[in-house]
Amino acid sequence: MVREFEYRGETFRVTAHGIAGHEEIFIVHIETDGMEGGEISIDRMTEENDTSAPLQDIIVMLCDRLIPERSIDVSDPNGPFSWRQGNVQFAVHDGVQERN
């Protein structure tokens, strides 16, 4: 899964793959100019974590680590987590990548 979301008024992108509770998860902060900023990740297969926690909880936990680590000045400190709707750039099915 590759998907954008908002948290604390900032835009991030998550890339996650694996089975529930055992994913590799990568978070990238998308800066206001659209460029990629700081990133953080976790390998839930090998790193200590709550494997029963929903993916969204792990994403928020990672963002809560990334924001102070990279001194990100969030635009809305109380902004909730929400998935962003957007254009799908690539769809991958049966190992074949197709440009939309």
CSV table of C-alpha atoms in Angstrom, one decimal:
chain,number,residue,atom,x,y,z
A,1,MET,CA,0.0,0.0,0.0
A,2,VAL,CA,1.2,3.5,-0.8
A,3,ARG,CA,-1.1,6.2,0.4
A,4,GLU,CA,-1.1,9.8,1.6
A,5,PHE,CA,-2.6,11.0,4.8
A,6,GLU,CA,-2.7,14.1,7.0
A,7,TYR,CA,-1.7,14.3,10.6
A,8,ARG,CA,-1.3,17.4,12.8
A,9,GLY,CA,-2.0,19.5,9.7
A,10,GLU,CA,0.9,18.0,7.7
A,11,THR,CA,0.9,15.7,4.7
A,12,PHE,CA,2.7,12.3,4.9
A,13,ARG,CA,3.0,9.3,2.7
A,14,VAL,CA,3.0,5.7,4.0
A,15,THR,CA,4.3,2.7,2.2
A,16,ALA,CA,3.5,-0.5,3.9
A,17,HIS,CA,3.8,-4.1,2.8
A,18,GLY,CA,3.5,-7.5,4.5
A,19,ILE,CA,0.8,-9.2,6.5
A,20,ALA,CA,-1.2,-7.4,9.2
A,21,GLY,CA,0.9,-7.0,12.3
A,22,HIS,CA,4.1,-7.9,10.5
A,23,GLU,CA,4.5,-5.1,7.9
A,24,GLU,CA,7.4,-3.0,6.9
A,25,ILE,CA,6.2,0.5,7.2
A,26,PHE,CA,7.9,3.6,5.8
A,27,ILE,CA,6.6,7.2,6.5
A,28,VAL,CA,7.8,10.2,4.5
A,29,HIS,CA,6.8,13.8,5.4
A,30,ILE,CA,5.7,15.7,2.3
A,31,GLU,CA,6.8,19.4,2.7
A,32,THR,CA,4.6,22.3,1.6
A,33,ASP,CA,6.6,22.6,-1.7
A,34,GLY,CA,5.7,19.0,-2.5
A,35,MET,CA,9.3,17.7,-1.9
A,36,GLU,CA,10.0,14.7,0.3
A,37,GLY,CA,11.2,15.6,3.8
A,38,GLY,CA,12.1,13.5,6.8
A,39,GLU,CA,11.4,9.8,6.9
A,40,ILE,CA,11.1,7.0,9.5
A,41,SER,CA,10.3,3.3,9.3
A,42,ILE,CA,9.7,0.2,11.3
A,43,ASP,CA,9.9,-3.5,10.4
A,44,ARG,CA,7.1,-5.0,12.5
A,45,MET,CA,8.5,-8.5,11.8
A,46,THR,CA,11.8,-7.9,13.6
A,47,GLU,CA,11.4,-4.7,15.8
A,48,GLU,CA,9.6,-4.7,19.1
A,49,ASN,CA,6.0,-3.4,18.7
A,50,ASP,CA,2.4,-4.4,19.4
A,51,THR,CA,1.7,-6.7,16.5
A,52,SER,CA,-2.0,-6.6,17.3
A,53,ALA,CA,-2.1,-2.8,16.9
A,54,PRO,CA,-3.9,-1.5,13.8
A,55,LEU,CA,-1.8,-0.1,11.0
A,56,GLN,CA,-3.2,3.4,11.7
A,57,ASP,CA,-2.0,3.3,15.3
A,58,ILE,CA,1.6,2.4,14.1
A,59,ILE,CA,1.5,5.2,11.5
A,60,VAL,CA,0.6,7.8,14.2
A,61,MET,CA,3.2,6.4,16.6
A,62,LEU,CA,5.9,6.8,13.8
A,63,CYS,CA,4.7,10.3,13.0
A,64,ASP,CA,4.9,11.2,16.7
A,65,ARG,CA,8.5,10.1,16.6
A,66,LEU,CA,9.4,11.8,13.3
A,67,ILE,CA,7.9,15.2,14.0
A,68,PRO,CA,10.2,16.1,17.0
A,69,GLU,CA,13.2,14.1,15.5
A,70,ARG,CA,13.1,16.3,12.4
A,71,SER,CA,11.9,19.5,14.2
A,72,ILE,CA,8.8,19.6,11.9
A,73,ASP,CA,6.8,22.7,12.7
A,74,VAL,CA,3.3,21.3,12.4
A,75,SER,CA,0.6,23.6,11.1
A,76,ASP,CA,-2.1,22.1,13.4
A,77,PRO,CA,-0.8,20.5,16.6
A,78,ASN,CA,-4.3,19.0,17.3
A,79,GLY,CA,-5.0,17.9,13.7
A,80,PRO,CA,-6.4,14.4,13.5
A,81,PHE,CA,-5.2,11.5,11.3
A,82,SER,CA,-7.1,11.3,8.1
A,83,TRP,CA,-6.5,9.5,4.8
A,84,ARG,CA,-6.2,11.8,1.8
A,85,GLN,CA,-8.0,11.2,-1.4
A,86,GLY,CA,-5.9,11.6,-4.5
A,87,ASN,CA,-4.9,10.4,-7.9
A,88,VAL,CA,-3.5,6.9,-8.0
A,89,GLN,CA,-0.2,7.2,-9.9
A,90,PHE,CA,0.5,3.5,-10.3
A,91,ALA,CA,-1.7,0.4,-9.9
A,92,VAL,CA,0.1,-2.9,-9.4
A,93,HIS,CA,-1.8,-6.1,-10.0
A,94,ASP,CA,-0.3,-9.6,-10.5
A,95,GLY,CA,3.2,-8.2,-10.5
A,96,VAL,CA,2.5,-5.9,-13.5
A,97,GLN,CA,2.7,-2.1,-13.0
A,98,GLU,CA,0.4,0.0,-15.1
A,99,ARG,CA,0.4,3.8,-15.4
A,100,ASN,CA,-3.0,5.3,-14.9
